[in-house]
Amino acid sequence: MSRVFLTGFMGCGKSVTGALLAARLSVDFIDLDDRIAETAGCSVEEIFSERGEKTFRRLESTALQSLPNGIVCALGGGTLMDPENLAWSLKKAEVFYLRAGVPELVRRLRADKTARPLLQDQEGRPLGVARMENRIRCMLEEREPIYRQAHQTINVDRVPPEVAADKCLEAYRSRNVRR
């Protein structure tokens, strides 16, 4: 089995769906952000605040390209924005884009208490609803053309993670039957 990478905007369910998909495929699940934090010895939020986004992105590229075969990995929302990461991922893995619209992402991210450095103000506080929606919309405008280069797009608006994992499993099997 090759690698399976789940991409998409933060809050689309990559980690939960990825863990479920890995269980269905009987392989290990890796959350790339967790791998980066483990390697760096501090949280993603600390890397962003103390070392900056550039350092985080370098660590991210190194972690990505060190992933073994036979795994499911939830990528960070910005991982594939680096052209080298995108090209490497499309060549070395099955890449699935978990697509959710802005209203769904706002709903999920407001309910999630995970610290999201890119959705915080300069004092490190979570953005209000209107500012969060605007930030997500702007970031998606930039990122969606990259996400859409994935091998398969899976719509996850109002879809529970179990159903999203089933859709990913079906897409994975379909792609691998054709080979």
mmCIF file with all atom_site columns, C-alpha atoms in Angstrom:
data_model
loop_
_atom_site.group_PDB
_atom_site.id
_atom_site.type_symbol
_atom_site.label_atom_id
_atom_site.label_alt_id
_atom_site.label_comp_id
_atom_site.label_asym_id
_atom_site.label_entity_id
_atom_site.label_seq_id
_atom_site.pdbx_PDB_ins_code
_atom_site.Cartn_x
_atom_site.Cartn_y
_atom_site.Cartn_z
_atom_site.occupancy
_atom_site.B_iso_or_equiv
_atom_site.pdbx_formal_charge
_atom_site.auth_seq_id
_atom_site.auth_comp_id
_atom_site.auth_asym_id
_atom_site.auth_atom_id
_atom_site.pdbx_PDB_model_num
ATOM 1   C CA . MET A 1 1   ? 0.000   0.000  0.000   1.00 0.00 ? 1   MET A CA 1
ATOM 2   C CA . SER A 1 2   ? 1.208   3.485  -0.807  1.00 0.00 ? 2   SER A CA 1
ATOM 3   C CA . ARG A 1 3   ? 0.745   6.502  1.413   1.00 0.00 ? 3   ARG A CA 1
ATOM 4   C CA . VAL A 1 4   ? -2.656  8.174  1.698   1.00 0.00 ? 4   VAL A CA 1
ATOM 5   C CA . PHE A 1 5   ? -2.584  11.906 2.435   1.00 0.00 ? 5   PHE A CA 1
ATOM 6   C CA . LEU A 1 6   ? -5.638  13.897 3.485   1.00 0.00 ? 6   LEU A CA 1
ATOM 7   C CA . THR A 1 7   ? -5.475  17.596 2.693   1.00 0.00 ? 7   THR A CA 1
ATOM 8   C CA . GLY A 1 8   ? -7.873  20.470 3.182   1.00 0.00 ? 8   GLY A CA 1
ATOM 9   C CA . PHE A 1 9   ? -8.438  23.528 5.291   1.00 0.00 ? 9   PHE A CA 1
ATOM 10  C CA . MET A 1 10  ? -8.028  23.362 9.062   1.00 0.00 ? 10  MET A CA 1
ATOM 11  C CA . GLY A 1 11  ? -11.192 22.073 10.673  1.00 0.00 ? 11  GLY A CA 1
ATOM 12  C CA . CYS A 1 12  ? -12.308 19.943 7.709   1.00 0.00 ? 12  CYS A CA 1
ATOM 13  C CA . GLY A 1 13  ? -11.757 16.742 9.712   1.00 0.00 ? 13  GLY A CA 1
ATOM 14  C CA . LYS A 1 14  ? -8.471  15.437 8.367   1.00 0.00 ? 14  LYS A CA 1
ATOM 15  C CA . SER A 1 15  ? -7.262  14.036 11.696  1.00 0.00 ? 15  SER A CA 1
ATOM 16  C CA . VAL A 1 16  ? -10.476 12.325 12.793  1.00 0.00 ? 16  VAL A CA 1
ATOM 17  C CA . THR A 1 17  ? -11.270 11.050 9.302   1.00 0.00 ? 17  THR A CA 1
ATOM 18  C CA . GLY A 1 18  ? -7.654  9.974  8.806   1.00 0.00 ? 18  GLY A CA 1
ATOM 19  C CA . ALA A 1 19  ? -7.602  7.908  11.993  1.00 0.00 ? 19  ALA A CA 1
ATOM 20  C CA . LEU A 1 20  ? -10.836 6.188  10.966  1.00 0.00 ? 20  LEU A CA 1
ATOM 21  C CA . LEU A 1 21  ? -9.549  5.555  7.433   1.00 0.00 ? 21  LEU A CA 1
ATOM 22  C CA . ALA A 1 22  ? -6.279  4.125  8.769   1.00 0.00 ? 22  ALA A CA 1
ATOM 23  C CA . ALA A 1 23  ? -8.244  1.721  10.968  1.00 0.00 ? 23  ALA A CA 1
ATOM 24  C CA . ARG A 1 24  ? -10.340 0.628  7.975   1.00 0.00 ? 24  ARG A CA 1
ATOM 25  C CA . LEU A 1 25  ? -7.142  0.016  5.974   1.00 0.00 ? 25  LEU A CA 1
ATOM 26  C CA . SER A 1 26  ? -5.345  -1.603 8.967   1.00 0.00 ? 26  SER A CA 1
ATOM 27  C CA . VAL A 1 27  ? -2.401  0.802  8.734   1.00 0.00 ? 27  VAL A CA 1
ATOM 28  C CA . ASP A 1 28  ? -0.853  3.421  11.001  1.00 0.00 ? 28  ASP A CA 1
ATOM 29  C CA . PHE A 1 29  ? -2.216  6.943  11.175  1.00 0.00 ? 29  PHE A CA 1
ATOM 30  C CA . ILE A 1 30  ? 0.080   9.963  11.410  1.00 0.00 ? 30  ILE A CA 1
ATOM 31  C CA . ASP A 1 31  ? -0.970  13.550 12.010  1.00 0.00 ? 31  ASP A CA 1
ATOM 32  C CA . LEU A 1 32  ? 1.781   15.618 10.371  1.00 0.00 ? 32  LEU A CA 1
ATOM 33  C CA . ASP A 1 33  ? 1.416   18.469 12.879  1.00 0.00 ? 33  ASP A CA 1
ATOM 34  C CA . ASP A 1 34  ? 1.866   16.000 15.757  1.00 0.00 ? 34  ASP A CA 1
ATOM 35  C CA . ARG A 1 35  ? 4.958   14.568 14.053  1.00 0.00 ? 35  ARG A CA 1
ATOM 36  C CA . ILE A 1 36  ? 6.401   18.082 13.672  1.00 0.00 ? 36  ILE A CA 1
ATOM 37  C CA . ALA A 1 37  ? 5.676   18.972 17.308  1.00 0.00 ? 37  ALA A CA 1
ATOM 38  C CA . GLU A 1 38  ? 7.258   15.730 18.488  1.00 0.00 ? 38  GLU A CA 1
ATOM 39  C CA . THR A 1 39  ? 10.395  16.367 16.449  1.00 0.00 ? 39  THR A CA 1
ATOM 40  C CA . ALA A 1 40  ? 10.629  20.021 17.530  1.00 0.00 ? 40  ALA A CA 1
ATOM 41  C CA . GLY A 1 41  ? 9.945   19.252 21.177  1.00 0.00 ? 41  GLY A CA 1
ATOM 42  C CA . CYS A 1 42  ? 7.190   21.877 21.417  1.00 0.00 ? 42  CYS A CA 1
ATOM 43  C CA . SER A 1 43  ? 3.686   22.548 20.131  1.00 0.00 ? 43  SER A CA 1
ATOM 44  C CA . VAL A 1 44  ? 2.860   23.883 16.667  1.00 0.00 ? 44  VAL A CA 1
ATOM 45  C CA . GLU A 1 45  ? 1.557   27.026 18.350  1.00 0.00 ? 45  GLU A CA 1
ATOM 46  C CA . GLU A 1 46  ? 4.920   27.493 20.122  1.00 0.00 ? 46  GLU A CA 1
ATOM 47  C CA . ILE A 1 47  ? 6.834   26.939 16.888  1.00 0.00 ? 47  ILE A CA 1
ATOM 48  C CA . PHE A 1 48  ? 4.746   29.635 15.172  1.00 0.00 ? 48  PHE A CA 1
ATOM 49  C CA . SER A 1 49  ? 5.022   32.139 18.031  1.00 0.00 ? 49  SER A CA 1
ATOM 50  C CA . GLU A 1 50  ? 8.674   31.556 18.984  1.00 0.00 ? 50  GLU A CA 1
ATOM 51  C CA . ARG A 1 51  ? 10.323  30.562 15.701  1.00 0.00 ? 51  ARG A CA 1
ATOM 52  C CA . GLY A 1 52  ? 7.905   31.850 13.052  1.00 0.00 ? 52  GLY A CA 1
ATOM 53  C CA . GLU A 1 53  ? 5.932   30.339 10.198  1.00 0.00 ? 53  GLU A CA 1
ATOM 54  C CA . LYS A 1 54  ? 9.017   29.991 7.955   1.00 0.00 ? 54  LYS A CA 1
ATOM 55  C CA . THR A 1 55  ? 10.692  27.669 10.453  1.00 0.00 ? 55  THR A CA 1
ATOM 56  C CA . PHE A 1 56  ? 7.474   25.700 10.856  1.00 0.00 ? 56  PHE A CA 1
ATOM 57  C CA . ARG A 1 57  ? 7.196   25.253 7.070   1.00 0.00 ? 57  ARG A CA 1
ATOM 58  C CA . ARG A 1 58  ? 10.804  23.971 6.864   1.00 0.00 ? 58  ARG A CA 1
ATOM 59  C CA . LEU A 1 59  ? 10.106  21.449 9.627   1.00 0.00 ? 59  LEU A CA 1
ATOM 60  C CA . GLU A 1 60  ? 6.890   20.503 7.843   1.00 0.00 ? 60  GLU A CA 1
ATOM 61  C CA . SER A 1 61  ? 8.659   19.753 4.543   1.00 0.00 ? 61  SER A CA 1
ATOM 62  C CA . THR A 1 62  ? 11.260  17.607 6.292   1.00 0.00 ? 62  THR A CA 1
ATOM 63  C CA . ALA A 1 63  ? 8.590   15.682 8.228   1.00 0.00 ? 63  ALA A CA 1
ATOM 64  C CA . LEU A 1 64  ? 6.477   15.167 5.098   1.00 0.00 ? 64  LEU A CA 1
ATOM 65  C CA . GLN A 1 65  ? 9.259   13.696 3.035   1.00 0.00 ? 65  GLN A CA 1
ATOM 66  C CA . SER A 1 66  ? 10.298  11.351 5.849   1.00 0.00 ? 66  SER A CA 1
ATOM 67  C CA . LEU A 1 67  ? 6.893   9.634  6.026   1.00 0.00 ? 67  LEU A CA 1
ATOM 68  C CA . PRO A 1 68  ? 6.980   5.877  5.458   1.00 0.00 ? 68  PRO A CA 1
ATOM 69  C CA . ASN A 1 69  ? 4.852   3.953  2.970   1.00 0.00 ? 69  ASN A CA 1
ATOM 70  C CA . GLY A 1 70  ? 1.746   2.162  4.156   1.00 0.00 ? 70  GLY A CA 1
ATOM 71  C CA . ILE A 1 71  ? 0.272   4.961  6.275   1.00 0.00 ? 71  ILE A CA 1
ATOM 72  C CA . VAL A 1 72  ? -2.587  7.438  6.291   1.00 0.00 ? 72  VAL A CA 1
ATOM 73  C CA . CYS A 1 73  ? -1.461  10.988 7.098   1.00 0.00 ? 73  CYS A CA 1
ATOM 74  C CA . ALA A 1 74  ? -3.441  14.133 7.889   1.00 0.00 ? 74  ALA A CA 1
ATOM 75  C CA . LEU A 1 75  ? -1.466  16.990 6.356   1.00 0.00 ? 75  LEU A CA 1
ATOM 76  C CA . GLY A 1 76  ? -1.515  20.500 7.734   1.00 0.00 ? 76  GLY A CA 1
ATOM 77  C CA . GLY A 1 77  ? -3.808  22.902 5.892   1.00 0.00 ? 77  GLY A CA 1
ATOM 78  C CA . GLY A 1 78  ? -0.822  24.715 4.356   1.00 0.00 ? 78  GLY A CA 1
ATOM 79  C CA . THR A 1 79  ? 1.467   21.762 3.655   1.00 0.00 ? 79  THR A CA 1
ATOM 80  C CA . LEU A 1 80  ? 0.772   21.575 -0.066  1.00 0.00 ? 80  LEU A CA 1
ATOM 81  C CA . MET A 1 81  ? 1.157   25.327 -0.604  1.00 0.00 ? 81  MET A CA 1
ATOM 82  C CA . ASP A 1 82  ? 4.865   24.645 -1.034  1.00 0.00 ? 82  ASP A CA 1
ATOM 83  C CA . PRO A 1 83  ? 5.235   23.574 -4.697  1.00 0.00 ? 83  PRO A CA 1
ATOM 84  C CA . GLU A 1 84  ? 7.871   20.966 -3.793  1.00 0.00 ? 84  GLU A CA 1
ATOM 85  C CA . ASN A 1 85  ? 5.593   19.441 -1.129  1.00 0.00 ? 85  ASN A CA 1
ATOM 86  C CA . LEU A 1 86  ? 2.717   19.374 -3.614  1.00 0.00 ? 86  LEU A CA 1
ATOM 87  C CA . ALA A 1 87  ? 4.735   17.714 -6.387  1.00 0.00 ? 87  ALA A CA 1
ATOM 88  C CA . TRP A 1 88  ? 6.282   15.172 -3.993  1.00 0.00 ? 88  TRP A CA 1
ATOM 89  C CA . SER A 1 89  ? 2.910   14.313 -2.442  1.00 0.00 ? 89  SER A CA 1
ATOM 90  C CA . LEU A 1 90  ? 1.125   13.849 -5.770  1.00 0.00 ? 90  LEU A CA 1
ATOM 91  C CA . LYS A 1 91  ? 3.927   11.549 -6.920  1.00 0.00 ? 91  LYS A CA 1
ATOM 92  C CA . LYS A 1 92  ? 4.431   9.560  -3.705  1.00 0.00 ? 92  LYS A CA 1
ATOM 93  C CA . ALA A 1 93  ? 0.897   9.280  -2.251  1.00 0.00 ? 93  ALA A CA 1
ATOM 94  C CA . GLU A 1 94  ? -2.809  9.098  -2.923  1.00 0.00 ? 94  GLU A CA 1
ATOM 95  C CA . VAL A 1 95  ? -3.962  12.625 -2.041  1.00 0.00 ? 95  VAL A CA 1
ATOM 96  C CA . PHE A 1 96  ? -7.576  13.277 -1.061  1.00 0.00 ? 96  PHE A CA 1
ATOM 97  C CA . TYR A 1 97  ? -8.959  16.779 -0.546  1.00 0.00 ? 97  TYR A CA 1
ATOM 98  C CA . LEU A 1 98  ? -11.575 16.926 2.217   1.00 0.00 ? 98  LEU A CA 1
ATOM 99  C CA . ARG A 1 99  ? -13.610 19.888 1.019   1.00 0.00 ? 99  ARG A CA 1
ATOM 100 C CA . ALA A 1 100 ? -15.851 21.903 3.347   1.00 0.00 ? 100 ALA A CA 1
ATOM 101 C CA . GLY A 1 101 ? -17.401 25.293 2.630   1.00 0.00 ? 101 GLY A CA 1
ATOM 102 C CA . VAL A 1 102 ? -16.699 28.437 4.632   1.00 0.00 ? 102 VAL A CA 1
ATOM 103 C CA . PRO A 1 103 ? -19.869 28.290 6.784   1.00 0.00 ? 103 PRO A CA 1
ATOM 104 C CA . GLU A 1 104 ? -19.129 24.674 7.721   1.00 0.00 ? 104 GLU A CA 1
ATOM 105 C CA . LEU A 1 105 ? -15.490 25.458 8.506   1.00 0.00 ? 105 LEU A CA 1
ATOM 106 C CA . VAL A 1 106 ? -16.490 28.398 10.716  1.00 0.00 ? 106 VAL A CA 1
ATOM 107 C CA . ARG A 1 107 ? -19.032 26.205 12.532  1.00 0.00 ? 107 ARG A CA 1
ATOM 108 C CA . ARG A 1 108 ? -16.475 23.461 13.146  1.00 0.00 ? 108 ARG A CA 1
ATOM 109 C CA . LEU A 1 109 ? -13.613 25.763 14.103  1.00 0.00 ? 109 LEU A CA 1
ATOM 110 C CA . ARG A 1 110 ? -15.752 27.770 16.554  1.00 0.00 ? 110 ARG A CA 1
ATOM 111 C CA . ALA A 1 111 ? -16.693 24.509 18.296  1.00 0.00 ? 111 ALA A CA 1
ATOM 112 C CA . ASP A 1 112 ? -13.085 23.251 18.331  1.00 0.00 ? 112 ASP A CA 1
ATOM 113 C CA . LYS A 1 113 ? -10.943 24.608 21.149  1.00 0.00 ? 113 LYS A CA 1
ATOM 114 C CA . THR A 1 114 ? -7.628  23.747 19.453  1.00 0.00 ? 114 THR A CA 1
ATOM 115 C CA . ALA A 1 115 ? -5.277  26.740 19.246  1.00 0.00 ? 115 ALA A CA 1
ATOM 116 C CA . ARG A 1 116 ? -5.061  27.778 15.595  1.00 0.00 ? 116 ARG A CA 1
ATOM 117 C CA . PRO A 1 117 ? -2.257  30.358 15.160  1.00 0.00 ? 117 PRO A CA 1
ATOM 118 C CA . LEU A 1 118 ? -3.529  31.464 11.746  1.00 0.00 ? 118 LEU A CA 1
ATOM 119 C CA . LEU A 1 119 ? -6.997  32.163 13.214  1.00 0.00 ? 119 LEU A CA 1
ATOM 120 C CA . GLN A 1 120 ? -5.809  34.324 16.101  1.00 0.00 ? 120 GLN A CA 1
ATOM 121 C CA . ASP A 1 121 ? -5.349  38.045 16.474  1.00 0.00 ? 121 ASP A CA 1
ATOM 122 C CA . GLN A 1 122 ? -1.981  39.650 17.261  1.00 0.00 ? 122 GLN A CA 1
ATOM 123 C CA . GLU A 1 123 ? -2.490  39.027 20.991  1.00 0.00 ? 123 GLU A CA 1
ATOM 124 C CA . GLY A 1 124 ? -3.084  35.316 20.402  1.00 0.00 ? 124 GLY A CA 1
ATOM 125 C CA . ARG A 1 125 ? -6.847  35.427 20.975  1.00 0.00 ? 125 ARG A CA 1
ATOM 126 C CA . PRO A 1 126 ? -9.249  33.546 18.665  1.00 0.00 ? 126 PRO A CA 1
ATOM 127 C CA . LEU A 1 127 ? -10.841 35.731 16.014  1.00 0.00 ? 127 LEU A CA 1
ATOM 128 C CA . GLY A 1 128 ? -14.499 36.669 16.276  1.00 0.00 ? 128 GLY A CA 1
ATOM 129 C CA . VAL A 1 129 ? -16.974 35.045 13.881  1.00 0.00 ? 129 VAL A CA 1
ATOM 130 C CA . ALA A 1 130 ? -16.927 37.766 11.195  1.00 0.00 ? 130 ALA A CA 1
ATOM 131 C CA . ARG A 1 131 ? -13.128 38.107 11.186  1.00 0.00 ? 131 ARG A CA 1
ATOM 132 C CA . MET A 1 132 ? -12.702 34.330 11.248  1.00 0.00 ? 132 MET A CA 1
ATOM 133 C CA . GLU A 1 133 ? -15.059 33.922 8.301   1.00 0.00 ? 133 GLU A CA 1
ATOM 134 C CA . ASN A 1 134 ? -13.207 36.614 6.366   1.00 0.00 ? 134 ASN A CA 1
ATOM 135 C CA . ARG A 1 135 ? -9.787  35.092 7.160   1.00 0.00 ? 135 ARG A CA 1
ATOM 136 C CA . ILE A 1 136 ? -10.962 31.612 6.133   1.00 0.00 ? 136 ILE A CA 1
ATOM 137 C CA . ARG A 1 137 ? -12.496 32.931 2.915   1.00 0.00 ? 137 ARG A CA 1
ATOM 138 C CA . CYS A 1 138 ? -9.263  34.764 1.998   1.00 0.00 ? 138 CYS A CA 1
ATOM 139 C CA . MET A 1 139 ? -7.057  31.786 2.834   1.00 0.00 ? 139 MET A CA 1
ATOM 140 C CA . LEU A 1 140 ? -9.318  29.393 0.906   1.00 0.00 ? 140 LEU A CA 1
ATOM 141 C CA . GLU A 1 141 ? -9.188  31.617 -2.178  1.00 0.00 ? 141 GLU A CA 1
ATOM 142 C CA . GLU A 1 142 ? -5.431  31.092 -2.178  1.00 0.00 ? 142 GLU A CA 1
ATOM 143 C CA . ARG A 1 143 ? -5.402  27.441 -1.127  1.00 0.00 ? 143 ARG A CA 1
ATOM 144 C CA . GLU A 1 144 ? -8.331  25.876 -2.942  1.00 0.00 ? 144 GLU A CA 1
ATOM 145 C CA . PRO A 1 145 ? -6.653  25.793 -6.386  1.00 0.00 ? 145 PRO A CA 1
ATOM 146 C CA . ILE A 1 146 ? -3.849  23.793 -4.744  1.00 0.00 ? 146 ILE A CA 1
ATOM 147 C CA . TYR A 1 147 ? -6.212  21.500 -2.824  1.00 0.00 ? 147 TYR A CA 1
ATOM 148 C CA . ARG A 1 148 ? -8.145  20.787 -6.034  1.00 0.00 ? 148 ARG A CA 1
ATOM 149 C CA . GLN A 1 149 ? -5.018  19.237 -7.554  1.00 0.00 ? 149 GLN A CA 1
ATOM 150 C CA . ALA A 1 150 ? -5.507  16.282 -5.197  1.00 0.00 ? 150 ALA A CA 1
ATOM 151 C CA . HIS A 1 151 ? -6.269  12.952 -6.831  1.00 0.00 ? 151 HIS A CA 1
ATOM 152 C CA . GLN A 1 152 ? -9.799  13.023 -5.424  1.00 0.00 ? 152 GLN A CA 1
ATOM 153 C CA . THR A 1 153 ? -12.081 15.613 -3.789  1.00 0.00 ? 153 THR A CA 1
ATOM 154 C CA . ILE A 1 154 ? -14.382 14.392 -1.031  1.00 0.00 ? 154 ILE A CA 1
ATOM 155 C CA . ASN A 1 155 ? -17.204 16.740 0.029   1.00 0.00 ? 155 ASN A CA 1
ATOM 156 C CA . VAL A 1 156 ? -17.428 16.730 3.835   1.00 0.00 ? 156 VAL A CA 1
ATOM 157 C CA . ASP A 1 157 ? -19.974 19.523 4.419   1.00 0.00 ? 157 ASP A CA 1
ATOM 158 C CA . ARG A 1 158 ? -22.295 18.299 7.180   1.00 0.00 ? 158 ARG A CA 1
ATOM 159 C CA . VAL A 1 159 ? -20.801 14.810 6.817   1.00 0.00 ? 159 VAL A CA 1
ATOM 160 C CA . PRO A 1 160 ? -19.845 12.909 9.984   1.00 0.00 ? 160 PRO A CA 1
ATOM 161 C CA . PRO A 1 161 ? -16.244 11.636 10.113  1.00 0.00 ? 161 PRO A CA 1
ATOM 162 C CA . GLU A 1 162 ? -17.347 7.994  9.795   1.00 0.00 ? 162 GLU A CA 1
ATOM 163 C CA . VAL A 1 163 ? -19.074 8.749  6.480   1.00 0.00 ? 163 VAL A CA 1
ATOM 164 C CA . ALA A 1 164 ? -16.110 10.839 5.298   1.00 0.00 ? 164 ALA A CA 1
ATOM 165 C CA . ALA A 1 165 ? -13.794 7.896  6.087   1.00 0.00 ? 165 ALA A CA 1
ATOM 166 C CA . ASP A 1 166 ? -16.066 5.548  4.142   1.00 0.00 ? 166 ASP A CA 1
ATOM 167 C CA . LYS A 1 167 ? -16.019 7.952  1.167   1.00 0.00 ? 167 LYS A CA 1
ATOM 168 C CA . CYS A 1 168 ? -12.205 8.081  1.334   1.00 0.00 ? 168 CYS A CA 1
ATOM 169 C CA . LEU A 1 169 ? -11.991 4.284  1.528   1.00 0.00 ? 169 LEU A CA 1
ATOM 170 C CA . GLU A 1 170 ? -14.240 3.958  -1.514  1.00 0.00 ? 170 GLU A CA 1
ATOM 171 C CA . ALA A 1 171 ? -12.141 6.519  -3.430  1.00 0.00 ? 171 ALA A CA 1
ATOM 172 C CA . TYR A 1 172 ? -8.920  4.743  -2.412  1.00 0.00 ? 172 TYR A CA 1
ATOM 173 C CA . ARG A 1 173 ? -10.222 1.354  -3.549  1.00 0.00 ? 173 ARG A CA 1
ATOM 174 C CA . SER A 1 174 ? -11.560 2.812  -6.780  1.00 0.00 ? 174 SER A CA 1
ATOM 175 C CA . ARG A 1 175 ? -8.237  4.466  -7.624  1.00 0.00 ? 175 ARG A CA 1
ATOM 176 C CA . ASN A 1 176 ? -6.263  1.316  -6.829  1.00 0.00 ? 176 ASN A CA 1
ATOM 177 C CA . VAL A 1 177 ? -8.537  -0.987 -8.851  1.00 0.00 ? 177 VAL A CA 1
ATOM 178 C CA . ARG A 1 178 ? -7.840  1.139  -11.950 1.00 0.00 ? 178 ARG A CA 1
ATOM 179 C CA . ARG A 1 179 ? -4.063  0.722  -11.605 1.00 0.00 ? 179 ARG A CA 1
#
